[in-house]
Amino acid sequence: MEVTHNVIGWVEVPVENMERAQKFYETVFGFELSRHQLGPLGMAWFPWVDNSIGSGASLVYHKDFYKPSADGVIIYFTAFSGDLSNELSRVEAAGGKVVVEKKQISPEHGYMGVFIDTEGNRIALHSRQ
């Protein structure tokens, strides 16, 4: 089968405290998330652009279904500043912890860094610079 688009369609980041998590991500990334309540599911959607590359994402809270974790799958967010050092520099002041400082993946693939958010999730950042 020929792959004609990116394979990730949506990402959900589990949270235990939506207000705390939303404030953390808005502080680190510098943009607002939009809150939505879908029955027992609380969500804060990251901004997205229709018909663009990449995937949409949301913080998500459900008392019985989602549990934050620093183990398992790791999500890489694009550093929209162009240099992930900018976003990474705001992590600790926002209540998170940087666990991998900015480092080069390769000249072709750019840079990465990793942090633990206020909910205990391990999250990565990526930039070309």
Coordinates of N, CA, C and O in Angstrom, one line a residue:
M1 N 0.8 -1.2 0.0 CA 0.0 0.0 0.0 C 0.9 1.2 0.0 O 1.8 1.3 0.8
E2 N 0.6 2.2 -0.8 CA 1.3 3.5 -0.9 C 0.7 4.4 0.2 O -0.5 4.6 0.3
V3 N 1.6 5.0 0.9 CA 1.2 6.0 2.0 C 1.2 7.3 1.3 O 2.2 7.8 0.8
T4 N 0.0 8.0 1.4 CA -0.2 9.3 0.7 C -0.4 10.5 1.7 O -0.6 11.6 1.3
H5 N -0.3 10.2 3.0 CA -0.4 11.2 4.0 C 0.2 10.8 5.3 O 0.6 9.6 5.5
N6 N 0.4 11.7 6.3 CA 1.0 11.3 7.6 C 0.0 10.4 8.3 O -1.2 10.5 8.2
V7 N 0.6 9.5 9.0 CA -0.2 8.4 9.7 C -0.8 8.8 11.0 O -1.7 8.1 11.4
I8 N -0.4 9.9 11.6 CA -1.0 10.3 12.8 C -2.1 11.3 12.5 O -2.0 12.3 11.8
G9 N -3.3 10.9 13.0 CA -4.5 11.7 12.7 C -4.9 12.6 13.9 O -5.6 13.6 13.7
W10 N -4.6 12.2 15.1 CA -5.0 12.9 16.3 C -4.2 12.4 17.5 O -3.9 11.2 17.5
V11 N -3.9 13.3 18.4 CA -3.1 13.0 19.6 C -3.9 13.4 20.8 O -4.4 14.6 20.9
E12 N -4.0 12.6 21.9 CA -4.6 13.0 23.1 C -3.6 12.9 24.2 O -3.0 11.8 24.4
V13 N -3.4 14.0 25.0 CA -2.4 14.0 26.1 C -3.2 13.9 27.4 O -4.0 14.9 27.7
P14 N -3.1 12.9 28.1 CA -3.9 12.7 29.4 C -3.5 13.7 30.4 O -2.3 14.0 30.6
V15 N -4.5 14.2 31.2 CA -4.2 15.1 32.3 C -5.1 14.8 33.5 O -6.1 14.1 33.3
E16 N -4.6 15.1 34.6 CA -5.3 15.0 35.9 C -6.0 16.3 36.3 O -7.0 16.2 37.0
N17 N -5.4 17.4 36.0 CA -5.9 18.7 36.3 C -5.9 19.6 35.1 O -4.8 20.1 34.7
M18 N -7.1 19.8 34.5 CA -7.1 20.5 33.2 C -6.7 21.9 33.3 O -5.9 22.4 32.4
E19 N -7.1 22.6 34.3 CA -6.7 24.0 34.4 C -5.1 24.1 34.5 O -4.5 25.0 33.8
R20 N -4.5 23.3 35.4 CA -3.1 23.3 35.5 C -2.4 23.0 34.2 O -1.4 23.7 33.8
A21 N -2.8 21.9 33.5 CA -2.2 21.5 32.3 C -2.4 22.5 31.2 O -1.4 22.8 30.5
Q22 N -3.6 23.1 31.1 CA -3.8 24.1 30.0 C -2.9 25.3 30.2 O -2.3 25.8 29.3
K23 N -2.8 25.7 31.5 CA -1.9 26.9 31.8 C -0.5 26.5 31.4 O 0.3 27.4 30.8
F24 N 0.0 25.3 31.7 CA 1.4 24.9 31.4 C 1.6 25.0 29.9 O 2.6 25.6 29.5
Y25 N 0.8 24.3 29.1 CA 1.0 24.3 27.7 C 0.9 25.7 27.0 O 1.6 26.0 26.1
E26 N -0.1 26.5 27.5 CA -0.2 27.8 26.9 C 1.0 28.7 27.3 O 1.5 29.4 26.4
T27 N 1.6 28.5 28.5 CA 2.8 29.2 28.8 C 4.0 28.7 28.0 O 4.8 29.5 27.5
V28 N 4.2 27.4 27.9 CA 5.4 26.9 27.1 C 5.3 27.3 25.7 O 6.3 27.7 25.1
F29 N 4.1 27.1 25.0 CA 4.0 27.3 23.6 C 3.6 28.7 23.2 O 3.8 29.1 22.0
G30 N 3.0 29.5 24.1 CA 2.7 30.9 23.7 C 1.4 31.0 22.9 O 1.3 32.1 22.3
F31 N 0.6 30.0 22.9 CA -0.7 30.2 22.2 C -1.8 29.6 23.1 O -1.5 28.9 24.0
E32 N -3.1 29.9 22.8 CA -4.2 29.5 23.6 C -4.7 28.2 23.1 O -4.7 27.9 21.9
L33 N -5.2 27.4 24.1 CA -5.9 26.1 23.8 C -7.4 26.4 24.0 O -7.8 27.2 24.8
S34 N -8.3 25.8 23.2 CA -9.7 26.0 23.4 C -10.4 24.9 24.1 O -10.2 23.7 23.8
R35 N -11.1 25.2 25.2 CA -11.7 24.2 26.0 C -13.1 23.7 25.5 O -13.9 24.5 24.9
H36 N -13.3 22.4 25.6 CA -14.5 21.8 25.2 C -14.9 20.7 26.2 O -14.0 19.9 26.6
Q37 N -16.2 20.5 26.5 CA -16.7 19.5 27.3 C -17.6 18.6 26.5 O -18.6 19.0 26.0
L38 N -17.2 17.3 26.3 CA -17.9 16.4 25.5 C -18.4 15.3 26.5 O -17.8 14.3 26.6
G39 N -19.6 15.5 27.1 CA -20.0 14.6 28.1 C -19.0 14.5 29.3 O -18.6 15.6 29.8
P40 N -18.6 13.3 29.7 CA -17.6 13.2 30.8 C -16.2 13.5 30.3 O -15.3 13.6 31.2
L41 N -16.0 13.8 29.1 CA -14.6 14.1 28.5 C -14.4 15.5 28.5 O -15.0 16.3 27.7
G42 N -13.3 16.0 29.2 CA -12.9 17.4 29.2 C -11.7 17.5 28.2 O -10.8 16.7 28.3
M43 N -11.8 18.5 27.3 CA -10.7 18.6 26.3 C -10.3 20.0 26.2 O -11.1 21.0 26.4
A44 N -9.0 20.2 25.9 CA -8.4 21.5 25.6 C -7.6 21.3 24.3 O -6.6 20.7 24.3
W45 N -8.2 21.8 23.2 CA -7.6 21.6 21.9 C -6.5 22.5 21.5 O -6.6 23.7 21.7
F46 N -5.4 22.0 21.0 CA -4.3 22.8 20.5 C -4.8 23.4 19.2 O -5.6 22.7 18.5
P47 N -4.3 24.6 18.8 CA -4.8 25.1 17.5 C -4.3 24.2 16.4 O -3.2 23.6 16.5
W48 N -5.1 24.2 15.3 CA -4.6 23.5 14.1 C -5.1 24.2 12.9 O -6.0 25.0 12.9
V49 N -4.5 23.8 11.8 CA -4.8 24.5 10.5 C -5.4 23.4 9.6 O -4.7 22.4 9.3
D50 N -6.6 23.6 9.1 CA -7.2 22.6 8.2 C -6.4 22.4 7.0 O -5.8 23.4 6.5
N51 N -6.4 21.2 6.4 CA -5.7 20.9 5.2 C -4.2 21.3 5.2 O -3.6 21.7 4.2
S52 N -3.6 21.1 6.4 CA -2.1 21.3 6.5 C -1.5 20.1 6.9 O -2.1 19.1 7.3
I53 N -0.1 20.1 6.9 CA 0.6 18.9 7.4 C 0.5 18.8 8.9 O 0.2 19.8 9.6
G54 N 0.8 17.6 9.4 CA 0.8 17.4 10.9 C -0.5 16.9 11.4 O -1.4 16.6 10.6
S55 N -0.6 16.9 12.7 CA -1.8 16.3 13.3 C -2.4 17.3 14.3 O -1.6 18.1 14.9
G56 N -3.7 17.2 14.6 CA -4.3 17.9 15.7 C -4.0 17.2 17.0 O -3.6 16.0 17.0
A57 N -4.2 17.9 18.1 CA -4.0 17.3 19.4 C -4.8 18.0 20.5 O -5.3 19.1 20.3
S58 N -5.0 17.3 21.6 CA -5.8 17.9 22.7 C -5.3 17.4 24.0 O -4.8 16.2 24.1
L59 N -5.4 18.2 25.0 CA -5.3 17.7 26.4 C -6.6 17.0 26.6 O -7.6 17.5 26.1
V60 N -6.6 16.0 27.4 CA -7.9 15.3 27.6 C -8.0 14.8 29.1 O -7.0 14.3 29.6
Y61 N -9.1 15.0 29.7 CA -9.4 14.5 31.0 C -10.7 13.7 31.1 O -11.7 14.1 30.5
H62 N -10.5 12.5 31.7 CA -11.7 11.6 32.0 C -11.3 10.8 33.2 O -10.2 10.2 33.2
K63 N -12.0 10.9 34.3 CA -11.6 10.3 35.5 C -11.3 8.8 35.5 O -10.5 8.3 36.3
D64 N -11.9 8.1 34.6 CA -11.8 6.7 34.6 C -11.0 6.1 33.4 O -10.6 5.0 33.4
F65 N -10.7 7.0 32.4 CA -10.2 6.4 31.1 C -8.8 6.8 30.8 O -8.1 6.1 30.1
Y66 N -8.3 8.0 31.2 CA -7.0 8.5 30.8 C -6.1 8.7 32.1 O -6.6 9.2 33.1
K67 N -4.9 8.3 31.9 CA -3.9 8.5 33.0 C -2.6 9.0 32.5 O -2.0 8.3 31.6
P68 N -2.1 10.1 33.0 CA -0.8 10.6 32.5 C 0.3 9.6 32.9 O 0.2 8.9 33.8
S69 N 1.4 9.6 32.0 CA 2.5 8.7 32.3 C 3.8 9.2 31.6 O 3.7 9.8 30.6
A70 N 4.9 8.9 32.3 CA 6.2 9.3 31.7 C 6.7 8.0 31.0 O 7.9 8.0 30.5
D71 N 6.0 7.0 30.9 CA 6.4 5.7 30.3 C 5.6 5.5 29.0 O 4.4 6.0 28.9
G72 N 6.1 4.8 28.1 CA 5.3 4.5 26.9 C 5.5 5.5 25.7 O 6.6 6.0 25.6
V73 N 4.5 5.7 25.0 CA 4.6 6.5 23.7 C 5.1 7.9 24.1 O 4.7 8.5 25.1
I74 N 5.9 8.5 23.2 CA 6.3 9.9 23.4 C 5.9 10.7 22.2 O 6.0 10.2 21.0
I75 N 5.3 11.8 22.4 CA 4.8 12.7 21.4 C 5.8 13.8 21.2 O 6.3 14.4 22.1
Y76 N 6.1 14.1 19.9 CA 7.0 15.3 19.6 C 6.1 16.4 19.1 O 5.4 16.3 18.0
F77 N 6.2 17.5 19.8 CA 5.5 18.7 19.3 C 6.5 19.6 18.5 O 7.7 19.6 18.9
T78 N 6.0 20.2 17.5 CA 6.9 21.1 16.7 C 7.0 22.4 17.5 O 6.1 23.0 18.0
A79 N 8.3 22.9 17.5 CA 8.5 24.2 18.2 C 8.3 25.2 17.1 O 9.1 25.4 16.2
F80 N 7.2 25.9 17.2 CA 6.8 26.9 16.2 C 7.7 28.1 16.2 O 7.7 28.9 15.3
S81 N 8.5 28.3 17.3 CA 9.4 29.5 17.3 C 10.5 29.2 16.3 O 11.2 30.1 15.9
G82 N 10.7 28.0 15.9 CA 11.8 27.6 15.0 C 13.0 27.1 15.7 O 13.9 26.5 15.1
D83 N 13.1 27.3 17.0 CA 14.2 26.9 17.8 C 13.7 26.4 19.1 O 13.2 27.2 19.9
L84 N 13.7 25.1 19.3 CA 13.0 24.5 20.5 C 13.6 25.1 21.8 O 13.0 24.9 22.9
S85 N 14.8 25.7 21.8 CA 15.3 26.3 23.0 C 14.4 27.3 23.6 O 14.3 27.4 24.8
N86 N 13.6 28.0 22.8 CA 12.7 29.0 23.3 C 11.6 28.3 24.1 O 11.3 28.8 25.2
E87 N 10.9 27.3 23.6 CA 9.9 26.6 24.3 C 10.4 25.9 25.5 O 9.9 26.0 26.6
L88 N 11.6 25.2 25.3 CA 12.2 24.5 26.4 C 12.5 25.4 27.6 O 12.4 25.0 28.8
S89 N 12.9 26.6 27.3 CA 13.3 27.6 28.4 C 12.2 28.0 29.2 O 12.4 28.5 30.3
R90 N 10.9 27.8 28.8 CA 9.7 28.1 29.6 C 9.2 27.0 30.4 O 8.2 27.2 31.2
V91 N 9.7 25.8 30.2 CA 9.1 24.6 30.8 C 9.1 24.6 32.3 O 8.1 24.4 33.0
E92 N 10.3 24.9 32.9 CA 10.4 24.8 34.4 C 9.7 25.9 35.1 O 9.1 25.7 36.1
A93 N 9.7 27.1 34.5 CA 8.9 28.2 35.1 C 7.4 28.0 35.1 O 6.7 28.4 35.9
A94 N 7.0 27.1 34.1 CA 5.6 26.8 34.0 C 5.2 25.6 34.9 O 4.1 25.2 34.9
G95 N 6.2 25.0 35.6 CA 5.9 23.9 36.5 C 6.3 22.5 36.0 O 6.1 21.5 36.7
G96 N 7.0 22.4 34.8 CA 7.5 21.2 34.3 C 8.9 20.9 34.6 O 9.5 21.7 35.4
K97 N 9.5 19.9 34.1 CA 10.9 19.6 34.3 C 11.5 19.2 33.0 O 11.1 18.2 32.3
V98 N 12.6 19.8 32.6 CA 13.4 19.4 31.4 C 14.2 18.2 31.8 O 15.0 18.2 32.7
V99 N 14.1 17.1 31.0 CA 14.8 15.9 31.2 C 15.9 15.6 30.1 O 16.8 14.9 30.4
V100 N 15.7 16.2 29.0 CA 16.7 16.1 27.9 C 16.9 17.6 27.3 O 15.9 18.1 26.7
E101 N 18.0 18.2 27.5 CA 18.2 19.5 27.0 C 18.3 19.4 25.4 O 18.5 18.3 24.9
K102 N 18.2 20.5 24.8 CA 18.3 20.5 23.3 C 19.5 19.8 22.8 O 20.6 20.0 23.3
K103 N 19.3 18.8 21.9 CA 20.5 18.1 21.3 C 20.2 17.8 19.9 O 19.0 17.7 19.5
Q104 N 21.2 17.7 19.1 CA 21.0 17.5 17.6 C 20.7 16.0 17.4 O 21.4 15.1 17.9
I105 N 19.7 15.7 16.6 CA 19.4 14.4 16.2 C 20.4 14.0 15.1 O 21.0 13.0 15.2
S106 N 20.4 14.9 14.1 CA 21.4 14.7 12.9 C 21.3 16.0 12.2 O 20.3 16.8 12.3
P107 N 22.3 16.3 11.3 CA 22.1 17.5 10.5 C 20.9 17.6 9.6 O 20.3 18.6 9.4
E108 N 20.4 16.4 9.2 CA 19.3 16.3 8.3 C 17.9 16.4 9.1 O 16.9 16.8 8.5
H109 N 17.9 16.0 10.3 CA 16.7 15.9 11.1 C 16.5 16.9 12.1 O 15.5 17.0 12.8
G110 N 17.5 17.7 12.4 CA 17.3 18.8 13.4 C 17.6 18.5 14.8 O 18.5 17.7 15.1
Y111 N 16.8 19.0 15.7 CA 17.1 19.0 17.1 C 15.9 18.5 17.9 O 14.7 18.6 17.4
M112 N 16.1 18.0 19.1 CA 15.1 17.5 20.0 C 15.4 17.9 21.4 O 16.5 18.1 21.8
G113 N 14.4 17.9 22.3 CA 14.5 18.0 23.7 C 13.3 17.4 24.3 O 12.3 17.2 23.7
V114 N 13.4 17.0 25.6 CA 12.3 16.3 26.3 C 12.0 16.9 27.6 O 12.9 17.3 28.3
F115 N 10.7 17.0 28.0 CA 10.3 17.5 29.3 C 9.2 16.6 29.9 O 8.6 15.8 29.2
I116 N 9.0 16.8 31.2 CA 7.9 16.2 31.9 C 7.0 17.3 32.2 O 7.4 18.3 32.8
D117 N 5.7 17.2 31.8 CA 4.7 18.3 32.0 C 4.2 18.2 33.4 O 4.6 17.4 34.2
T118 N 3.3 19.2 33.7 CA 2.8 19.2 35.1 C 1.9 18.0 35.5 O 1.7 17.8 36.7
E119 N 1.5 17.2 34.5 CA 0.7 16.1 34.8 C 1.5 14.8 34.9 O 1.0 13.7 35.3
G120 N 2.8 14.8 34.6 CA 3.7 13.6 34.6 C 3.9 13.0 33.3 O 4.5 11.9 33.2
N121 N 3.4 13.6 32.2 CA 3.7 13.1 30.8 C 5.0 13.4 30.3 O 5.5 14.6 30.5
R122 N 5.7 12.5 29.7 CA 6.9 12.8 29.0 C 6.6 13.2 27.6 O 5.9 12.6 26.8
I123 N 7.1 14.5 27.2 CA 6.7 15.1 26.0 C 8.0 15.6 25.3 O 8.9 16.1 26.0
A124 N 8.1 15.5 24.0 CA 9.3 16.0 23.3 C 9.0 17.2 22.4 O 7.9 17.4 22.1
L125 N 10.0 17.9 22.1 CA 10.0 19.0 21.2 C 10.9 18.8 20.0 O 12.0 18.2 20.2
H126 N 10.6 19.3 18.9 CA 11.4 19.2 17.7 C 11.5 20.5 17.0 O 10.5 21.2 16.9
S127 N 12.7 20.8 16.5 CA 12.9 22.0 15.6 C 14.1 21.7 14.6 O 14.9 20.8 14.9
R128 N 14.1 22.4 13.5 CA 15.2 22.2 12.5 C 16.4 22.9 13.0 O 17.5 22.6 12.6
Q129 N 16.3 24.0 13.8 CA 17.4 24.8 14.3 C 17.7 24.4 15.7 O 16.9 24.1 16.5

